[in-house]
Short mmCIF file of C-alpha atoms and ligand atoms in Angstrom, two decimals:
data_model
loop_
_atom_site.label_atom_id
_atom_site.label_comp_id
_atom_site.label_asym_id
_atom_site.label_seq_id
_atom_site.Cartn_x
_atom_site.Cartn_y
_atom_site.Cartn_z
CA UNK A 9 87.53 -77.33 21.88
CA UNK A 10 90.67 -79.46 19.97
CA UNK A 11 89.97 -83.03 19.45
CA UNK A 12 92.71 -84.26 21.22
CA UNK A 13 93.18 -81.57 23.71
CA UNK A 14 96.39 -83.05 25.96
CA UNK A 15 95.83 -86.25 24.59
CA UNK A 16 99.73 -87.86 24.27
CA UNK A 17 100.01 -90.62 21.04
CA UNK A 18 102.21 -93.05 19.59
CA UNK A 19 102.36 -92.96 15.82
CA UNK A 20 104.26 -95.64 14.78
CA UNK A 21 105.88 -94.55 10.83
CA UNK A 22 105.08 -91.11 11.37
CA UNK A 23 108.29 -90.12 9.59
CA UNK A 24 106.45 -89.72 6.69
CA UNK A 25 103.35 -91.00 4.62
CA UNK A 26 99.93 -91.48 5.93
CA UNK A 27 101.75 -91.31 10.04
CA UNK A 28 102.91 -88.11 9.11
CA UNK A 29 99.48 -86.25 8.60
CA UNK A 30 98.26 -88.24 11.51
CA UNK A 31 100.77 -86.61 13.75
CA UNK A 32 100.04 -83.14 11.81
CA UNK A 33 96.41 -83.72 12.17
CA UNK A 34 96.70 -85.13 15.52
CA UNK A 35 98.96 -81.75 16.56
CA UNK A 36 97.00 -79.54 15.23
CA UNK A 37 94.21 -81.00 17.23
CA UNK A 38 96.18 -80.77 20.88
CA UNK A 39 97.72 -83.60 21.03
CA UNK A 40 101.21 -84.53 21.86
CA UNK A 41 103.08 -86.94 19.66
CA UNK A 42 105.63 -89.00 19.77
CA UNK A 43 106.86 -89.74 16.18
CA UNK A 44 108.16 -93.22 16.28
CA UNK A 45 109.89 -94.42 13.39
CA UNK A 46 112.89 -96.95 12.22
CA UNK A 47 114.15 -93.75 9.74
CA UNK A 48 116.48 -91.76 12.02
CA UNK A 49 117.05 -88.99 9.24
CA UNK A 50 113.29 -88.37 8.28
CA UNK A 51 111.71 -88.95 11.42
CA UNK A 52 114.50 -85.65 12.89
CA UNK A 53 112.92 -84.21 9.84
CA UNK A 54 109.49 -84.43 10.59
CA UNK A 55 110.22 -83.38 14.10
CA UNK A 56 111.37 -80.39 12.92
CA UNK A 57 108.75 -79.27 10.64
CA UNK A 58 106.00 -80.15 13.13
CA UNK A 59 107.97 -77.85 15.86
CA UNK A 60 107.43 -75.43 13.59
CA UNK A 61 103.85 -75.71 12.83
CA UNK A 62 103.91 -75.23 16.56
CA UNK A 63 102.86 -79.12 17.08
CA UNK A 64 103.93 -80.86 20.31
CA UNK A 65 106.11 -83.26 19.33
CA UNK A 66 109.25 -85.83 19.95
CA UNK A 67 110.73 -88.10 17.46
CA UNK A 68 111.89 -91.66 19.16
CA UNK A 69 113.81 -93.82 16.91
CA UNK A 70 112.16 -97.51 16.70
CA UNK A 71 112.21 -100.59 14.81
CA UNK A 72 108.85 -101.78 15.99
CA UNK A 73 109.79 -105.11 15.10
CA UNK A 74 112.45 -105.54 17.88
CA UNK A 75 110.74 -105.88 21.51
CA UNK A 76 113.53 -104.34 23.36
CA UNK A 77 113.37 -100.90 20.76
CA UNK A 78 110.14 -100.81 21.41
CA UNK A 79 109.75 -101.10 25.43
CA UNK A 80 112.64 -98.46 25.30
CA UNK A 81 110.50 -95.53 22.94
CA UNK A 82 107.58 -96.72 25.30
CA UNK A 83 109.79 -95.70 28.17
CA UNK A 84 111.10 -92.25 26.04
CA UNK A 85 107.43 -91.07 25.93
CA UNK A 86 106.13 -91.98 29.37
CA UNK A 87 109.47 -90.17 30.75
CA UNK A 88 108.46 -87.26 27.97
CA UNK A 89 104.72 -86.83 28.53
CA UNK A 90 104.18 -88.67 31.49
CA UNK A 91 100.89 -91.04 30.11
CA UNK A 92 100.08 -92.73 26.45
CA UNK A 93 96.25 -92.27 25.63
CA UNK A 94 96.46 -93.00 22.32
CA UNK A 95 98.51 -95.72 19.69
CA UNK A 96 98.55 -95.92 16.33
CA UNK A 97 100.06 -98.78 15.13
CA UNK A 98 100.62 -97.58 11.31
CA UNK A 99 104.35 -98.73 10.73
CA UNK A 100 104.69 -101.03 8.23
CA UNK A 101 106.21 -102.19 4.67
CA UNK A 102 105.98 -104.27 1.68
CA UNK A 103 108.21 -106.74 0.08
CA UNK A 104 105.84 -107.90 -3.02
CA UNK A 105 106.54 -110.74 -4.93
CA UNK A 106 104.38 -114.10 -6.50
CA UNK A 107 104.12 -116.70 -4.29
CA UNK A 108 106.44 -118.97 -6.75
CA UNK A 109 109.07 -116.09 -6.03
CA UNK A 110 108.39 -114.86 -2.60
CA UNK A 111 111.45 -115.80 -0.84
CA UNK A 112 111.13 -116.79 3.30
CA UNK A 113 113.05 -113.74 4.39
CA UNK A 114 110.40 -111.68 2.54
CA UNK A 115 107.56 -113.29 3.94
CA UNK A 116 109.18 -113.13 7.49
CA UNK A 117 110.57 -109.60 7.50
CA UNK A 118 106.63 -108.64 6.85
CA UNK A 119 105.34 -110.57 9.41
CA UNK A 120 107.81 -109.03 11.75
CA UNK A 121 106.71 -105.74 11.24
CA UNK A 122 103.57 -105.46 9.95
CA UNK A 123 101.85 -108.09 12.59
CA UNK A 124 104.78 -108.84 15.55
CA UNK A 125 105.70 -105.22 15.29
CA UNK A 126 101.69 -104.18 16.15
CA UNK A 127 101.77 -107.00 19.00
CA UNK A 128 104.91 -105.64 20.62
CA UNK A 129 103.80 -102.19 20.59
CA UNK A 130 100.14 -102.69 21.83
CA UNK A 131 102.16 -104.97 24.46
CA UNK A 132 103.99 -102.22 25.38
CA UNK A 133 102.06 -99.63 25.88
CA UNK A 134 99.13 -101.94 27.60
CA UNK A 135 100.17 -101.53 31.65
CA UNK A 136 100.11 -97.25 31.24
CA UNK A 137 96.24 -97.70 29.49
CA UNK A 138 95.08 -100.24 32.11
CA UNK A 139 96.70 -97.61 34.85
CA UNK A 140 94.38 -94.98 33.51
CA UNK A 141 91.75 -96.63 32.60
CA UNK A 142 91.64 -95.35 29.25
CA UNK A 143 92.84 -95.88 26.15
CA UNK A 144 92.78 -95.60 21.99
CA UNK A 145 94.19 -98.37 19.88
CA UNK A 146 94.08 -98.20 16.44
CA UNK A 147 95.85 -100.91 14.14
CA UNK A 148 96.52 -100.15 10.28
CA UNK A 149 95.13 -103.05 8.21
CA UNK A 150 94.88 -102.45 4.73
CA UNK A 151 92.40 -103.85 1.39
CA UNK A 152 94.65 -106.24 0.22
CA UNK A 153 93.87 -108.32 4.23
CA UNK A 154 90.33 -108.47 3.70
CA UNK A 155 90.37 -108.90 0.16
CA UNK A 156 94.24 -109.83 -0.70
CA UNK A 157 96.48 -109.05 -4.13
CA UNK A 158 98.10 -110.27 -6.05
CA UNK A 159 102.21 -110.40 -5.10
CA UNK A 160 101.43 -109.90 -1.43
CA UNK A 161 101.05 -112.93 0.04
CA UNK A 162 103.47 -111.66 3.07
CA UNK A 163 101.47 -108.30 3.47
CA UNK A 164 97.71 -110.12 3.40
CA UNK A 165 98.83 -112.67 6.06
CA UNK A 166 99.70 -110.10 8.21
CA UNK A 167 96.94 -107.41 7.69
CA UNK A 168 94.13 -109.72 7.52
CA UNK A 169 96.12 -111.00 10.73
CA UNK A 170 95.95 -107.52 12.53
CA UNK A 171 92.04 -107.73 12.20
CA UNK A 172 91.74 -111.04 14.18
CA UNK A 173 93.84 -109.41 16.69
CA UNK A 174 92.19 -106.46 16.87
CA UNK A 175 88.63 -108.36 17.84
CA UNK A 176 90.63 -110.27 20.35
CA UNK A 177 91.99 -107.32 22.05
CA UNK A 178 88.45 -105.01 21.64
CA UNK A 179 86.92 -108.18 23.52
CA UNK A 180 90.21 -108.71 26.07
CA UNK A 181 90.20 -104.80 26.90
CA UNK A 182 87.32 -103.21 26.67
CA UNK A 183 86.36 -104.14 29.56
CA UNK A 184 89.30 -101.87 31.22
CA UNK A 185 87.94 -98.73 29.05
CA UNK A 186 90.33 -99.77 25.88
CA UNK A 187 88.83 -99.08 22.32
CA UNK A 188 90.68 -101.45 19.87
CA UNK A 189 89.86 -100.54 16.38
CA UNK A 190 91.30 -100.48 12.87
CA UNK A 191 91.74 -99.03 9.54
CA UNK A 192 91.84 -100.62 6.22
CA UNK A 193 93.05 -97.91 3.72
CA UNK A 194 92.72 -98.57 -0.14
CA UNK A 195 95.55 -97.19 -2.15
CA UNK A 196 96.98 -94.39 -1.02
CA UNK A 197 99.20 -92.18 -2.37
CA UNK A 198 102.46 -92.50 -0.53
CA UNK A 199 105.93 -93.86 -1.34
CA UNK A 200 104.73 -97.28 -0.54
CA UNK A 201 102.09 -96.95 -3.39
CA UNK A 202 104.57 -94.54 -5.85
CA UNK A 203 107.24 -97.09 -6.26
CA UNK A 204 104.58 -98.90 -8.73
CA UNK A 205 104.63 -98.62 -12.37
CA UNK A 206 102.43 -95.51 -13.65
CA UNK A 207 100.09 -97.50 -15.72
CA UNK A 208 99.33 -100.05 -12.78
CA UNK A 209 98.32 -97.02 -10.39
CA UNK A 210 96.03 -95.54 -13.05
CA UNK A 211 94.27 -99.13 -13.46
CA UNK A 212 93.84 -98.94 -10.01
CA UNK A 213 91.98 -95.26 -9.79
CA UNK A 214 89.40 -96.94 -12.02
CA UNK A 215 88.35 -99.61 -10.05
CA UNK A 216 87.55 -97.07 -7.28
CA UNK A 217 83.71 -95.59 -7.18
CA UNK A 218 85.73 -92.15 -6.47
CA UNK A 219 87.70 -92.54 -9.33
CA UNK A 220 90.53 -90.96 -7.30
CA UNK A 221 93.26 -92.73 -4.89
CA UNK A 222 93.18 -92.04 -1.32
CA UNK A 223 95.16 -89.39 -0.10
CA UNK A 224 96.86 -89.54 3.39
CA UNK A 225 94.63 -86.64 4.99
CA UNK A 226 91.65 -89.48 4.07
CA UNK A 227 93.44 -91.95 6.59
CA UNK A 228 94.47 -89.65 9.02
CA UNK A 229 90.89 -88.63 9.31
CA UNK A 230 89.36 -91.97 10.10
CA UNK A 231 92.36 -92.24 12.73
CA UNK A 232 91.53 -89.10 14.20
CA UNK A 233 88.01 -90.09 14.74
CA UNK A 234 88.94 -93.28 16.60
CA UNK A 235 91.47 -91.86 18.71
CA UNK A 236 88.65 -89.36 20.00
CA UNK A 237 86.07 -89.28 22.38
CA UNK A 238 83.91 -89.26 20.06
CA UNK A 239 84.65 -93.29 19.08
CA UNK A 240 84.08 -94.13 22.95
CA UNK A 241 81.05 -96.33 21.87
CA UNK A 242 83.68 -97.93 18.47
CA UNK A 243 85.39 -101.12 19.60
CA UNK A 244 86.52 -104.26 17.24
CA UNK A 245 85.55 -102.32 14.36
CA UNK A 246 87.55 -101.85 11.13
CA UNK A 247 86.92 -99.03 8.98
CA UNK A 248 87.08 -99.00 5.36
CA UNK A 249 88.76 -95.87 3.78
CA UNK A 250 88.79 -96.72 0.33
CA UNK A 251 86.71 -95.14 -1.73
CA UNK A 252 84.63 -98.09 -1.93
CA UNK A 253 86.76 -99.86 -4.57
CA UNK A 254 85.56 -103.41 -3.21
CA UNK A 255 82.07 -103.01 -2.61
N1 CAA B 302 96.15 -109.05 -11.28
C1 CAA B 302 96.23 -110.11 -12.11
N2 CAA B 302 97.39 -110.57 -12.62
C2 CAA B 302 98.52 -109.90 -12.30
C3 CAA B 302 98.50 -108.78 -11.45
C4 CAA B 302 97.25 -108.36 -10.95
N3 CAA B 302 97.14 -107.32 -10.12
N4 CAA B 302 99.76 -108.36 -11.31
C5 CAA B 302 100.55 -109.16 -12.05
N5 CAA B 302 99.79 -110.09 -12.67
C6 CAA B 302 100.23 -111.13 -13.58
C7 CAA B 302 101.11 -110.54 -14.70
O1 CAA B 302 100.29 -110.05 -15.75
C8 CAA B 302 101.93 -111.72 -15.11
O2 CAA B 302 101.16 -112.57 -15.92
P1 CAA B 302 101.88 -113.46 -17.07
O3 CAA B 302 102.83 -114.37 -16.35
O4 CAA B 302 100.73 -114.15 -17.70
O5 CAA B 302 102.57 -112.46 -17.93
C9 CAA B 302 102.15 -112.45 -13.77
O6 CAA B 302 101.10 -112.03 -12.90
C10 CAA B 302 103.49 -112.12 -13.15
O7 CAA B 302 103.59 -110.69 -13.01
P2 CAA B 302 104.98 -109.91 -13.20
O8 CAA B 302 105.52 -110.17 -14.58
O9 CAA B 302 104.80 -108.50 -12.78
O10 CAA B 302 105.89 -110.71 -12.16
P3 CAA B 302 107.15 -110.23 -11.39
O11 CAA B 302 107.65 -111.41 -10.66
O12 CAA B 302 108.09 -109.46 -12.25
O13 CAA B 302 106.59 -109.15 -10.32
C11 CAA B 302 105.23 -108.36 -8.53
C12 CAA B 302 105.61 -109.56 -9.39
C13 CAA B 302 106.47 -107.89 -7.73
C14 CAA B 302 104.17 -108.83 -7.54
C15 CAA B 302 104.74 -107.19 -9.41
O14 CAA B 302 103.72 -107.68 -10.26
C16 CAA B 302 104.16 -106.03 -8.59
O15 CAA B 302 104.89 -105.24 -8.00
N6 CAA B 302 102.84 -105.93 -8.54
C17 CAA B 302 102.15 -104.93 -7.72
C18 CAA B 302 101.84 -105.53 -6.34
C19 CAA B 302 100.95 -104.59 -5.60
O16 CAA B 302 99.81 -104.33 -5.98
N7 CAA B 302 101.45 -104.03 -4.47
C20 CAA B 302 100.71 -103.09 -3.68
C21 CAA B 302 101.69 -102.06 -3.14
S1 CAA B 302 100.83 -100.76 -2.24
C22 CAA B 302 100.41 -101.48 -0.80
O17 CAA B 302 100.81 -102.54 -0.44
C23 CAA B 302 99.46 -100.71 0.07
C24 CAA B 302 98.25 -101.50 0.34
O18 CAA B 302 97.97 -101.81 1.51
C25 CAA B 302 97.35 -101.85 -0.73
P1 NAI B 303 105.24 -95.25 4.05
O1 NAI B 303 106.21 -96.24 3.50
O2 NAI B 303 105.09 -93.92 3.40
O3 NAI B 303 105.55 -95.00 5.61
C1 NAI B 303 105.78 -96.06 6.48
C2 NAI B 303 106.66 -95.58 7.62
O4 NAI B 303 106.91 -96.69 8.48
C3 NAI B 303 108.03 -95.08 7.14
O5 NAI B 303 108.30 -93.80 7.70
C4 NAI B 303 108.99 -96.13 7.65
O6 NAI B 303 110.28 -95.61 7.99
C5 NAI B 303 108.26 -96.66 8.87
N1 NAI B 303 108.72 -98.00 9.23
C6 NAI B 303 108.98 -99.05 8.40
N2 NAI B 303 109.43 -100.09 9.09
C7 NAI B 303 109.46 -99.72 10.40
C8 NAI B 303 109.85 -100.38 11.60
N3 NAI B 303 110.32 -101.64 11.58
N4 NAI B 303 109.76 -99.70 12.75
C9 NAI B 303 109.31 -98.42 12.78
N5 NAI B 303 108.94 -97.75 11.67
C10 NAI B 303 109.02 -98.39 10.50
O7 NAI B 303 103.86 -96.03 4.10
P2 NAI B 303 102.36 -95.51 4.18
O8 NAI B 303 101.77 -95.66 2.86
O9 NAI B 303 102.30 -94.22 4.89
O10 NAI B 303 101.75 -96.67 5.09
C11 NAI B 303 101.33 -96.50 6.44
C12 NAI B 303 100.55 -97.72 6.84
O11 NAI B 303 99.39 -97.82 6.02
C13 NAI B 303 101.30 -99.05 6.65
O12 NAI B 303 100.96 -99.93 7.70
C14 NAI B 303 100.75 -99.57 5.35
O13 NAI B 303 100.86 -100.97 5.27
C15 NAI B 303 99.32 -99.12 5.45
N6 NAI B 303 98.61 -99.03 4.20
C16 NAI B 303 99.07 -98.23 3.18
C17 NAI B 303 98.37 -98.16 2.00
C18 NAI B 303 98.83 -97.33 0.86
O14 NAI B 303 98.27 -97.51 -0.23
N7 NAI B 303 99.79 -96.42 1.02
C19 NAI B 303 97.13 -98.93 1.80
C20 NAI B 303 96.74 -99.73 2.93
C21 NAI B 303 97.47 -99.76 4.08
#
């Protein structure tokens, strides 16, 4: 029996990166996905290669930060698949700099994304979970919002932010059968992590118990698992997937 057998999800960023193998993963396991993501050209790309792996799928362009984008994809994949069990809130990005350089746009387009983008989607999707009685959230923190880093003052604000909001909403809808959960990846090799200087990532791998940097299958896993059944007794949790580096 698939994990996810008719199971529909949102996977916010699943044009590529670590939202990409989710949807694979989460394909592969029966779901349906809707691939929502603010890069029109990769996200028809990713589409297209899941359609092929013989994944149920529909790309629905998005900039999660924008309320009225989002209600309309919610609207796209109730009108698609009828019901949203599950929603990943992984979209996000990074705009590094020291706080004596960090400019206010910088810190603000982060925020928007990273933490209003999260609250607009979970928003969104809310009335169709408390209609079924059912439902999978699971929010993308990261290390750096438990345990911040340097040149990301922006990017710890608003992933240690997603953690208080993801114990308010496990306590605020778990009641109605909603699991509210999250992930806090380590380093993980994607673009987001490849745009830094070689000698910086390998610095990095040491500090890690594995001696290895995460991989996006390691993230999708941990996502899979709480958008299961087998999570029904997870709520307000956030689960570490890296490696142990900050133990
Ligand atoms: N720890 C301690 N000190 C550090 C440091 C670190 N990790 N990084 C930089 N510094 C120090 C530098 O050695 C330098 O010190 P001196 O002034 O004494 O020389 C000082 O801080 C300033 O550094 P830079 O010269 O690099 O400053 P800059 O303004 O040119 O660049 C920066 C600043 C953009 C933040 C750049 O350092 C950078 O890109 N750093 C990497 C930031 C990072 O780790 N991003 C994570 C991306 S992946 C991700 O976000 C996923 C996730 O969830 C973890
Ligand atoms: P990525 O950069 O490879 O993919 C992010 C995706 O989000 C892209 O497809 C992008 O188009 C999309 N996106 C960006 N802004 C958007 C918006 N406004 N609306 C809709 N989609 C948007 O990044 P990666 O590495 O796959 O990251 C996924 C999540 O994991 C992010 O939330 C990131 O902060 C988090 N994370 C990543 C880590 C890493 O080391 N790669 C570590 C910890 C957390």
């Amino acid at each position: 029996m698939s994990r996810l057998q008719d199971k529909v999800a949102i996977i916010t960023g699943a044009a590529g990166g670590i939202g990409f193998e989710a949807a694979r993963k989460f394909g592969h396991e029966g779901a349906k996905v809707i691939i929502a993501d603010f890069d029109e050209a990769k996200g028809i790309e990713s589409e297209k290669n899941l359609l092929e792996e013989g994944i149920t799928c529909k790309f629905v362009q998005v900039n999660v930060a924008d309320r009225e984008s989002v209600d309309t994809m919610v609207d796209k994949a109730l009108a698609e698949y009828g019901k949203i069990d599950i929603l990943i809130n992984n979209a996000g990005i990074t705009r590094d700099a020291m706080l004596s350089k960090m400019t206010l746009e910088q810190f603000q387009q982060v925020i928007d994304v990273n933490l209003t983008g999260v609250f607009n989607c979970t928003q969104a999707v809310l009335p169709s979970m408390v209609e079924q009685g059912k439902g999978k959230i699971v929010n993308t923190s990261s290390v750096t919002g438990t345990y911040g880093n340097v040149g990301q003052t922006n990017y710890a604000a608003a992933k240690a932010g997603l953690i208080g909001m993801t114990k308010t909403w496990a306590k605020e809808l778990g009641r109605k059968g909603i699991n509210v959960n999250a992930v806090a990846p380590g380093f993980t090799m994607t673009a987001m992590v490849s745009a830094m200087p070689d000698k910086v990532i390998d610095k990095m791998k040491e500090m890690v118990p594995m001696q290895r940097l995460g991989k996006p299958e390691d993230i999708a896993n941990a996502y899979l698992f709480l958008a299961s059944d087998e999570s029904d007794y997870v709520n307000g949790h956030v689960l570490h997937v890296d490696g142990g580096i900050m133990m």
